[in-house]
Structure formats: structure tokens, C-alpha cells
Tab-separated table of C-alpha atoms and ligand atoms in Angstrom:
chain	number	residue	atom	x	y	z
E	1	MET	CA	-41.141	-6.365	52.182
E	2	ILE	CA	-40.727	-10.078	52.701
E	3	GLU	CA	-39.438	-10.850	56.168
E	4	ASN	CA	-35.979	-12.463	56.361
E	5	ILE	CA	-35.694	-12.546	52.563
E	6	GLY	CA	-31.909	-12.744	53.075
E	7	THR	CA	-32.362	-16.342	54.215
E	8	ALA	CA	-34.096	-17.268	50.944
E	9	CYS	CA	-31.419	-15.362	49.056
E	10	SER	CA	-28.584	-17.338	50.606
E	11	LEU	CA	-30.398	-20.678	50.276
E	12	ILE	CA	-30.804	-20.001	46.557
E	13	GLY	CA	-27.249	-18.655	46.307
E	14	GLN	CA	-25.853	-21.895	47.755
E	15	SER	CA	-27.927	-24.128	45.501
E	16	SER	CA	-27.268	-25.313	41.987
E	17	ASN	CA	-29.853	-28.006	41.449
E	18	VAL	CA	-33.349	-27.039	42.442
E	19	ILE	CA	-36.580	-29.018	42.450
E	20	ILE	CA	-39.908	-27.231	42.492
E	21	THR	CA	-42.970	-29.189	43.536
E	22	GLY	CA	-46.688	-28.472	43.179
E	23	HIS	CA	-49.861	-30.200	44.319
E	24	VAL	CA	-51.919	-33.100	42.924
E	25	ARG	CA	-54.357	-32.355	40.104
E	26	PRO	CA	-52.361	-29.227	39.331
E	27	ASP	CA	-54.416	-26.153	38.486
E	28	GLY	CA	-53.391	-23.068	36.529
E	29	ASP	CA	-51.879	-21.462	39.600
E	30	ALA	CA	-49.777	-24.472	40.610
E	31	ILE	CA	-48.517	-24.729	37.027
E	32	GLY	CA	-47.959	-20.991	36.514
E	33	ALA	CA	-46.251	-20.451	39.867
E	34	THR	CA	-43.887	-23.421	39.633
E	35	LEU	CA	-42.941	-22.689	36.016
E	36	ALA	CA	-42.367	-18.985	36.728
E	37	LEU	CA	-40.054	-19.901	39.570
E	38	ARG	CA	-38.259	-22.361	37.306
E	39	SER	CA	-37.801	-19.687	34.626
E	40	TYR	CA	-36.317	-17.314	37.212
E	41	LEU	CA	-33.934	-19.929	38.620
E	42	LEU	CA	-32.793	-20.910	35.112
E	43	ASP	CA	-32.099	-17.219	34.419
E	44	LEU	CA	-29.934	-17.214	37.564
E	45	GLY	CA	-27.933	-20.065	36.036
E	46	LYS	CA	-29.355	-22.827	38.224
E	47	LYS	CA	-30.615	-26.199	37.150
E	48	ALA	CA	-34.294	-26.240	38.029
E	49	THR	CA	-37.028	-28.807	37.461
E	50	VAL	CA	-40.737	-28.717	38.169
E	51	ILE	CA	-42.039	-32.039	39.486
E	52	LEU	CA	-45.765	-32.701	39.799
E	53	PRO	CA	-47.407	-35.833	41.213
E	54	ASN	CA	-49.745	-36.236	38.275
E	55	ALA	CA	-50.622	-34.991	34.829
E	56	TYR	CA	-51.786	-31.493	34.013
E	57	PRO	CA	-54.892	-31.012	31.853
E	58	ASP	CA	-54.240	-31.273	28.144
E	59	TYR	CA	-55.814	-27.853	27.534
E	60	TYR	CA	-52.834	-26.323	29.352
E	61	SER	CA	-50.274	-27.840	26.989
E	62	TRP	CA	-49.646	-24.415	25.350
E	63	ILE	CA	-48.286	-22.866	28.571
E	64	PRO	CA	-44.635	-21.822	28.038
E	65	ASP	CA	-42.246	-24.586	29.132
E	66	ILE	CA	-44.981	-26.895	30.426
E	67	ARG	CA	-43.358	-29.783	28.531
E	68	SER	CA	-40.401	-29.502	30.906
E	69	VAL	CA	-42.557	-30.605	33.836
E	70	VAL	CA	-41.676	-34.070	35.088
E	71	ILE	CA	-44.749	-36.008	36.132
E	72	LEU	CA	-44.270	-38.646	38.800
E	73	GLU	CA	-47.064	-40.982	37.719
E	74	ASN	CA	-45.602	-41.150	34.195
E	75	ASN	CA	-41.931	-41.132	35.001
E	76	GLN	CA	-40.995	-42.426	38.432
E	77	GLY	CA	-37.408	-43.296	37.379
E	78	LYS	CA	-36.659	-39.805	36.087
E	79	VAL	CA	-38.139	-38.203	39.201
E	80	MET	CA	-35.933	-40.385	41.439
E	81	GLU	CA	-32.874	-39.421	39.410
E	82	ILE	CA	-33.618	-35.684	39.602
E	83	ILE	CA	-34.419	-35.816	43.300
E	84	LYS	CA	-31.123	-37.603	44.027
E	85	GLU	CA	-29.164	-34.661	42.607
E	86	ALA	CA	-31.246	-31.882	44.186
E	87	ASP	CA	-29.827	-29.454	46.732
E	88	LEU	CA	-32.854	-27.183	47.260
E	89	LEU	CA	-36.584	-27.925	47.382
E	90	PHE	CA	-39.429	-25.507	46.728
E	91	CYS	CA	-42.966	-26.354	47.828
E	92	VAL	CA	-45.328	-24.061	45.933
E	93	ASP	CA	-49.109	-23.575	46.232
E	94	TYR	CA	-49.696	-26.184	48.934
E	95	ASN	CA	-49.604	-26.114	52.714
E	96	GLN	CA	-49.418	-29.778	53.673
E	97	LEU	CA	-47.188	-32.536	52.348
E	98	SER	CA	-50.288	-34.739	51.951
E	99	ARG	CA	-51.198	-32.464	49.003
E	100	ILE	CA	-48.378	-33.956	46.906
E	101	SER	CA	-49.658	-37.526	47.442
E	102	ALA	CA	-47.252	-40.074	45.925
E	103	LEU	CA	-44.463	-37.487	45.724
E	104	ARG	CA	-44.455	-37.110	49.502
E	105	PRO	CA	-42.456	-40.267	50.407
E	106	LEU	CA	-39.782	-39.249	47.884
E	107	VAL	CA	-39.489	-35.636	49.006
E	108	GLU	CA	-40.120	-35.731	52.738
E	109	PRO	CA	-36.936	-37.636	53.720
E	110	LEU	CA	-34.657	-35.325	51.679
E	111	LYS	CA	-32.102	-33.574	53.829
E	112	ILE	CA	-31.923	-30.458	51.674
E	113	PRO	CA	-33.144	-26.937	52.459
E	114	ARG	CA	-36.813	-26.248	51.839
E	115	ILE	CA	-38.578	-23.070	50.804
E	116	VAL	CA	-42.375	-22.901	50.979
E	117	ILE	CA	-44.306	-20.306	48.945
E	118	ASP	CA	-48.027	-20.591	49.507
E	119	HIS	CA	-51.357	-18.827	49.980
E	120	HIS	CA	-53.312	-21.401	51.999
E	121	ILE	CA	-54.255	-20.943	55.631
E	122	GLY	CA	-52.108	-22.715	58.227
E	123	PRO	CA	-48.953	-23.801	56.389
E	124	ASP	CA	-47.806	-27.044	57.916
E	125	ILE	CA	-44.618	-28.005	56.087
E	126	PRO	CA	-41.365	-27.925	58.057
E	127	CYS	CA	-39.049	-25.614	56.128
E	128	ASP	CA	-36.071	-23.269	56.233
E	129	PHE	CA	-37.909	-20.351	54.682
E	130	LEU	CA	-41.641	-19.763	54.662
E	131	TYR	CA	-43.375	-17.173	52.524
E	132	SER	CA	-47.054	-17.600	53.314
E	133	VAL	CA	-49.723	-14.984	52.615
E	134	PRO	CA	-53.211	-16.527	52.875
E	135	SER	CA	-54.840	-13.327	51.643
E	136	ALA	CA	-52.881	-13.377	48.376
E	137	SER	CA	-54.845	-13.940	45.172
E	138	ALA	CA	-52.648	-16.803	44.029
E	139	ALA	CA	-49.351	-18.522	44.717
E	140	SER	CA	-48.235	-16.993	41.424
E	141	GLU	CA	-48.673	-13.508	42.891
E	142	LEU	CA	-46.355	-14.547	45.708
E	143	VAL	CA	-43.794	-15.915	43.257
E	144	TYR	CA	-43.866	-12.526	41.510
E	145	ARG	CA	-43.322	-10.701	44.791
E	146	PHE	CA	-40.585	-13.161	45.749
E	147	ILE	CA	-38.701	-12.649	42.483
E	148	CYS	CA	-39.057	-8.846	42.740
E	149	GLU	CA	-37.834	-8.859	46.312
E	150	LEU	CA	-34.762	-10.903	45.372
E	151	SER	CA	-33.848	-9.403	42.012
E	152	GLY	CA	-36.213	-6.536	41.223
E	153	ASP	CA	-38.922	-6.286	38.580
E	154	GLU	CA	-36.183	-6.279	35.871
E	155	ALA	CA	-35.769	-10.011	36.499
E	156	VAL	CA	-39.367	-10.619	35.402
E	157	THR	CA	-39.074	-11.580	31.758
E	158	HIS	CA	-41.981	-11.791	29.312
E	159	LYS	CA	-42.098	-15.533	29.884
E	160	ILE	CA	-42.143	-15.201	33.680
E	161	ALA	CA	-44.810	-12.502	33.424
E	162	THR	CA	-46.956	-14.800	31.258
E	163	GLN	CA	-46.609	-17.723	33.655
E	164	ILE	CA	-47.466	-15.490	36.632
E	165	MET	CA	-50.455	-13.978	34.830
E	166	ILE	CA	-51.773	-17.482	34.046
E	167	GLY	CA	-51.667	-18.375	37.741
E	168	ILE	CA	-53.324	-15.176	38.942
E	169	THR	CA	-55.976	-15.246	36.200
E	170	THR	CA	-57.004	-18.847	36.808
E	171	ASP	CA	-56.993	-18.669	40.623
E	172	THR	CA	-59.115	-15.514	40.666
E	173	GLY	CA	-61.539	-16.635	37.934
E	174	GLY	CA	-60.294	-13.825	35.685
E	175	LEU	CA	-59.923	-11.325	38.551
E	176	ALA	CA	-63.460	-12.047	39.776
E	177	PHE	CA	-62.611	-13.233	43.310
E	178	SER	CA	-59.734	-12.823	45.848
E	179	CYS	CA	-59.205	-9.605	43.955
E	180	ASN	CA	-59.673	-6.720	46.400
E	181	ASP	CA	-56.039	-5.897	47.082
E	182	PRO	CA	-55.127	-2.668	45.221
E	183	GLU	CA	-51.527	-3.901	44.999
E	184	LEU	CA	-52.743	-6.812	42.857
E	185	TYR	CA	-53.656	-4.318	40.125
E	186	HIS	CA	-50.186	-2.798	40.270
E	187	ILE	CA	-48.819	-6.275	39.727
E	188	ILE	CA	-51.246	-6.909	36.843
E	189	GLY	CA	-50.177	-3.552	35.389
E	190	ASN	CA	-46.510	-4.510	35.657
E	191	LEU	CA	-47.180	-7.831	33.961
E	192	VAL	CA	-49.091	-6.186	31.115
E	193	ALA	CA	-46.223	-3.705	30.798
E	194	LYS	CA	-43.921	-6.695	30.228
E	195	GLY	CA	-45.970	-7.426	27.111
E	196	VAL	CA	-48.430	-10.004	28.426
E	197	ASP	CA	-51.482	-9.973	26.164
E	198	ARG	CA	-54.454	-10.485	28.477
E	199	ASN	CA	-56.930	-10.689	25.589
E	200	ASP	CA	-55.015	-13.539	24.039
E	201	LEU	CA	-54.375	-15.246	27.370
E	202	ASN	CA	-58.049	-15.168	28.338
E	203	ILE	CA	-58.991	-16.842	25.070
E	204	LYS	CA	-56.343	-19.520	25.551
E	205	LEU	CA	-57.342	-20.090	29.169
E	206	PHE	CA	-61.115	-20.008	28.927
E	207	HIS	CA	-62.107	-20.527	25.289
E	208	THR	CA	-60.197	-23.585	24.148
E	209	TYR	CA	-61.984	-26.452	25.864
E	210	SER	CA	-63.072	-29.557	23.972
E	211	LEU	CA	-66.592	-30.133	22.695
E	212	ASP	CA	-66.792	-33.201	24.976
E	213	ARG	CA	-66.063	-30.980	27.959
E	214	PHE	CA	-68.777	-28.569	26.890
E	215	LYS	CA	-71.318	-31.394	26.651
E	216	LEU	CA	-70.212	-32.762	30.022
E	217	MET	CA	-70.750	-29.281	31.468
E	218	SER	CA	-74.241	-29.118	30.012
E	219	HIS	CA	-74.975	-32.571	31.488
E	220	CYS	CA	-73.689	-31.489	34.927
E	221	LEU	CA	-75.751	-28.324	34.935
E	222	SER	CA	-78.902	-30.172	33.960
E	223	LYS	CA	-78.534	-32.692	36.780
E	224	MET	CA	-77.644	-30.148	39.463
E	225	GLU	CA	-79.876	-30.257	42.522
E	226	ILE	CA	-80.547	-27.620	45.134
E	227	LEU	CA	-80.352	-28.953	48.667
E	228	ALA	CA	-83.007	-28.563	51.346
E	229	ASP	CA	-81.327	-25.433	52.766
E	230	GLY	CA	-82.283	-23.634	49.535
E	231	ARG	CA	-78.855	-22.099	49.123
E	232	THR	CA	-76.554	-24.998	48.293
E	233	ALA	CA	-76.192	-26.540	44.854
E	234	LEU	CA	-74.946	-30.096	44.409
E	235	ILE	CA	-73.625	-31.772	41.276
E	236	VAL	CA	-72.700	-35.445	41.382
E	237	LEU	CA	-70.741	-37.035	38.582
E	238	THR	CA	-70.209	-40.805	38.346
E	239	VAL	CA	-67.409	-42.630	36.540
E	240	LYS	CA	-69.992	-43.981	34.100
E	241	GLU	CA	-71.116	-40.467	33.169
E	242	GLN	CA	-67.518	-39.343	32.761
E	243	LYS	CA	-66.879	-42.234	30.365
E	244	LYS	CA	-69.969	-41.320	28.371
E	245	PHE	CA	-68.568	-37.804	27.840
E	246	ARG	CA	-64.975	-39.036	27.332
E	247	TYR	CA	-63.756	-37.211	30.432
E	248	GLN	CA	-60.170	-35.963	30.288
E	249	VAL	CA	-58.045	-34.736	33.218
E	250	GLY	CA	-59.247	-31.301	34.307
E	251	ASP	CA	-62.507	-31.353	32.340
E	252	THR	CA	-64.653	-30.501	35.385
E	253	GLU	CA	-62.424	-27.564	36.407
E	254	GLY	CA	-64.666	-24.531	36.924
E	255	PHE	CA	-67.992	-26.414	36.905
E	256	VAL	CA	-68.412	-25.974	40.646
E	257	ASN	CA	-68.445	-22.188	40.292
E	258	MET	CA	-71.363	-22.129	37.862
E	259	PRO	CA	-74.311	-22.689	40.233
E	260	LEU	CA	-73.099	-19.682	42.239
E	261	THR	CA	-74.402	-17.521	39.409
E	262	ILE	CA	-77.956	-18.451	40.505
E	263	GLN	CA	-79.753	-15.990	42.758
E	264	LYS	CA	-79.692	-17.056	46.437
E	265	ILE	CA	-77.272	-19.922	45.773
E	266	ASN	CA	-74.124	-19.114	47.719
E	267	ARG	CA	-72.678	-22.576	48.216
E	268	SER	CA	-71.827	-25.097	45.544
E	269	ILE	CA	-70.492	-28.635	45.724
E	270	LEU	CA	-69.197	-30.883	42.979
E	271	VAL	CA	-68.781	-34.557	43.854
E	272	ARG	CA	-66.851	-36.600	41.319
E	273	GLU	CA	-66.336	-40.321	41.532
E	274	GLU	CA	-62.875	-41.430	40.401
E	275	GLU	CA	-61.852	-44.603	38.636
E	276	ASP	CA	-59.803	-45.832	41.621
E	277	GLY	CA	-62.865	-45.704	43.887
E	278	GLU	CA	-61.937	-42.398	45.526
E	279	VAL	CA	-64.356	-39.519	45.534
E	280	LYS	CA	-63.123	-35.985	44.844
E	281	VAL	CA	-65.190	-33.151	46.238
E	282	SER	CA	-64.887	-29.434	45.411
E	283	LEU	CA	-66.659	-26.788	47.461
E	284	ARG	CA	-67.164	-23.117	46.663
E	285	SER	CA	-69.024	-20.302	48.397
E	286	GLU	CA	-69.612	-16.581	48.288
E	287	GLY	CA	-69.285	-14.066	51.075
E	288	ASP	CA	-68.718	-14.814	54.731
E	289	ASN	CA	-69.655	-18.393	54.316
E	290	PRO	CA	-66.750	-20.752	54.920
E	291	VAL	CA	-66.612	-24.080	53.121
E	292	ASN	CA	-63.123	-25.040	54.268
E	293	THR	CA	-64.670	-26.007	57.622
E	294	ILE	CA	-66.885	-28.496	55.757
E	295	ALA	CA	-63.907	-29.869	53.812
E	296	GLU	CA	-61.982	-30.241	57.072
E	297	LEU	CA	-64.713	-32.505	58.475
E	298	PHE	CA	-63.714	-34.927	55.709
E	299	GLY	CA	-59.954	-34.513	56.131
E	300	GLY	CA	-59.532	-31.882	53.417
E	301	GLY	CA	-59.084	-28.130	53.545
E	302	GLY	CA	-58.433	-25.063	51.462
E	303	HIS	CA	-59.574	-21.454	51.442
E	304	LYS	CA	-62.706	-19.990	53.021
E	305	ASN	CA	-64.532	-19.765	49.671
E	306	ALA	CA	-62.767	-22.557	47.780
E	307	SER	CA	-61.923	-25.874	49.341
E	308	GLY	CA	-61.914	-29.577	48.695
E	309	PHE	CA	-61.320	-33.078	49.923
E	310	GLU	CA	-60.854	-36.633	48.775
E	311	ALA	CA	-62.670	-39.520	50.399
E	312	LYS	CA	-62.060	-43.242	50.160
E	313	LEU	CA	-65.757	-43.942	50.605
E	314	PRO	CA	-68.569	-45.057	48.332
E	315	LEU	CA	-70.120	-42.198	46.387
E	316	ALA	CA	-73.538	-42.624	48.041
E	317	GLU	CA	-71.992	-42.407	51.499
E	318	VAL	CA	-70.108	-39.187	50.701
E	319	ILE	CA	-73.319	-37.607	49.438
E	320	GLU	CA	-75.303	-38.760	52.452
E	321	ARG	CA	-72.690	-37.429	54.883
E	322	LEU	CA	-72.471	-34.130	53.014
E	323	LYS	CA	-76.229	-33.695	53.119
E	324	ARG	CA	-76.151	-34.383	56.854
E	325	VAL	CA	-73.634	-31.576	57.538
E	326	ILE	CA	-75.204	-29.069	55.134
E	327	HIS	CA	-78.091	-27.155	56.684
P	401	LIG	P1	-60.393	-27.762	43.897
P	401	LIG	O1	-61.822	-27.847	44.316
P	401	LIG	O2	-60.201	-26.800	42.788
P	401	LIG	O3	-59.758	-29.093	43.700
P	401	LIG	O4	-59.623	-27.144	45.132
P	401	LIG	C1	-59.904	-25.886	45.639
P	401	LIG	C2	-58.986	-25.619	46.807
P	401	LIG	O5	-59.319	-26.529	47.843
P	401	LIG	C3	-57.525	-25.875	46.500
P	401	LIG	O6	-56.891	-24.693	46.125
P	401	LIG	C4	-56.999	-26.373	47.810
P	401	LIG	O7	-56.722	-25.256	48.606
P	401	LIG	C5	-58.170	-27.053	48.456
P	401	LIG	N1	-58.217	-28.518	48.333
P	401	LIG	C6	-58.742	-29.234	47.332
P	401	LIG	N2	-58.636	-30.548	47.569
P	401	LIG	C7	-58.031	-30.682	48.765
P	401	LIG	C8	-57.644	-31.790	49.579
P	401	LIG	O8	-57.851	-32.967	49.229
P	401	LIG	N3	-57.014	-31.489	50.761
P	401	LIG	C9	-56.801	-30.206	51.168
P	401	LIG	N4	-56.183	-30.000	52.340
P	401	LIG	N5	-57.146	-29.147	50.430
P	401	LIG	C10	-57.763	-29.358	49.253
P	402	LIG	MN1	-53.540	-24.569	43.260
């Protein structure tokens, strides 16, 4: 049961032109969840558009309907036009408006109803309907539940099921973490029953990276260091190194999880310098070992075992500060 679902139902009922937004550097869950919601709203006869602040990784270009996504950094004019017409806003897979970066000033002033669907702790977006379950495996799982609550499982088409499965699979590392809820397996079962081919999907999701990405991964693993605490791995990647390996958007996705496969390593940090001088940091951990508290020290956030932040500081300073707080 989703509390007050009637409110969401009437907000959708009154709308005809919906915009669905996801976070910066969209991952498989942000993409899967927003596109699944779009598919559902289109089936209801609405106009619905997914807007993302920046580009999705090229290796996701096979995802059904991904070409319909309007990307702000590539198409500001089109985004403005779509936003002008919108009468309902969905915020999916993020809990703070800062997570949509350059899209924020365009979306925040809109005087249209807002629905938030998210699985991060402490949702902090003013809205008319909030569906927040921090324990959920993925925002895509919540979109599935949301659709079922509103229209029943019959409304979940093969395409919607595929988009949802992509989100759940990527956010749980192929059902390897955030995966202890028995209900999740009922959902997976329902999605497979809709004809989703998990064998095929896993190949498309995890076995179609570029050779450059593979070599970059090998480089990252070879330069990984283990910090003085003996349980934290650190990988630092400069812009120069990224150029050498012809880095493409999303190429480092997943790297941060790899050191966790080493015995006794239960915390892993990937620090990546960006072209614009910002530094992007990803943190992962295992067990009762929060890393979101570390990310928060730098103005970021996330989940207990998966968090991140961005810093407008020199790379060396970020590393030094991180080493100071890690012990
Ligand atoms: P990733 O390391 O894959 O970029 O992000 C992992 C998780 O950390 C995301 O799902 C999100 O919850 C959180 N996260 C990453 N970057 C940021 C950030 O800059 N700010 C906040 N608040 N959360 C972040
Ligand atoms: Mn996400």
C-alpha cells in the first residue's frame, strides 16, 4: 500500500503534459525509472518527456526509448520549450534539487504540482506527493510499485518491465546488494513473467563496454592504493589519464566496487578529476560501515553503502582531506 495514493492519482488525472526529471550523471536506475514512468504516462494518453541535466553513457544507447530523453546541456532551447508547457513534474531517483544541477533553476520556480519518487535517505524536495522508501533496492522498484498501485500489474508492459529491470539490476549490481527484501524477488518474478530476458539484459548491461574502458579499468586497478587503516582502497584518476584512455561519459561506472572484492577491504573510494576543475568522488562500503557520513562532510550524500560528492577543490587537496577523515 502506498499512503495517500489517491493524491498522486488525481494529480496525474488532472495533468496532460508531464516532465520527468532525473539526476546528474544519470545511472541505469535514473534512466530506467524515468523512462518506465514515461512509458506508463504515454500509455495513459499523456504527453510525457524525460529531461536529464547531462548526457547518459553511450553504452546505454540501446535502452528502449532512451533517444527520447532531452538533455539540458545539449538542448537548452528545447528544454525551456517543454518546461513552459508542463503541468506536472516528477522528480525521480534524487532527494535534493541540487542533484539536478543546471536543471534546478529552470524547474524550481515552476508553479506546477510535483511528485517525488525516490529511495535516498532524507528527501528534501518540497512536493505535493512524496513516495520515498530509502530501503528500496532502486527508484525503478518504486516506479513499479507506483504503477501497480495506480493501475495494477496489467499496466506493466514488456517495455516498462524492461526499463524497470534495467534500473533494479544496475542499482543492485545484478541483485548483489540492497537485495534482501523478499518482495523484490516477487517483483523480479513478475518482470520476468512479462517476458524480460535477464540473460540478454545482463549481457547488454555488463558485457558491452569499450576496449578503452577495459584498459582504463586495468590502469585504475593497478594504481589502487590501500590506505593506512588497512581497510580502505583509494583510486585516483586525473584528467590526463582519462585522456590517455579516451575516457567517455560513464566509463568509470562500477570501478569503485572492484576493490571491495579484496579480503579485508570494506571501503572503497574513487576520486576522478573532471575537465572543468571539479573533482567527483564515489564511495562504497560493505556492512555496517556508513560512507554517506563521509560524503556529507564534503557536501555530498547518498546511501549508507554507496555515496558521493563533488568538490570544487584541487585534486591534491581532496585527497589530503579524505585521508585525514579516513582512519
Ligand atoms: P555514484 O558514486 O555512483 O556517483 O553515486 C552513488 C550514490 O551517491 C548516488 O546514488 C547518490 O545517492 C549519491 N551521490 C553521488 N554523488 C552525490 C552528490 O554529489 N551529492 C549527493 N547528495 N549525493 C551524491
Ligand atoms: Mn541513481
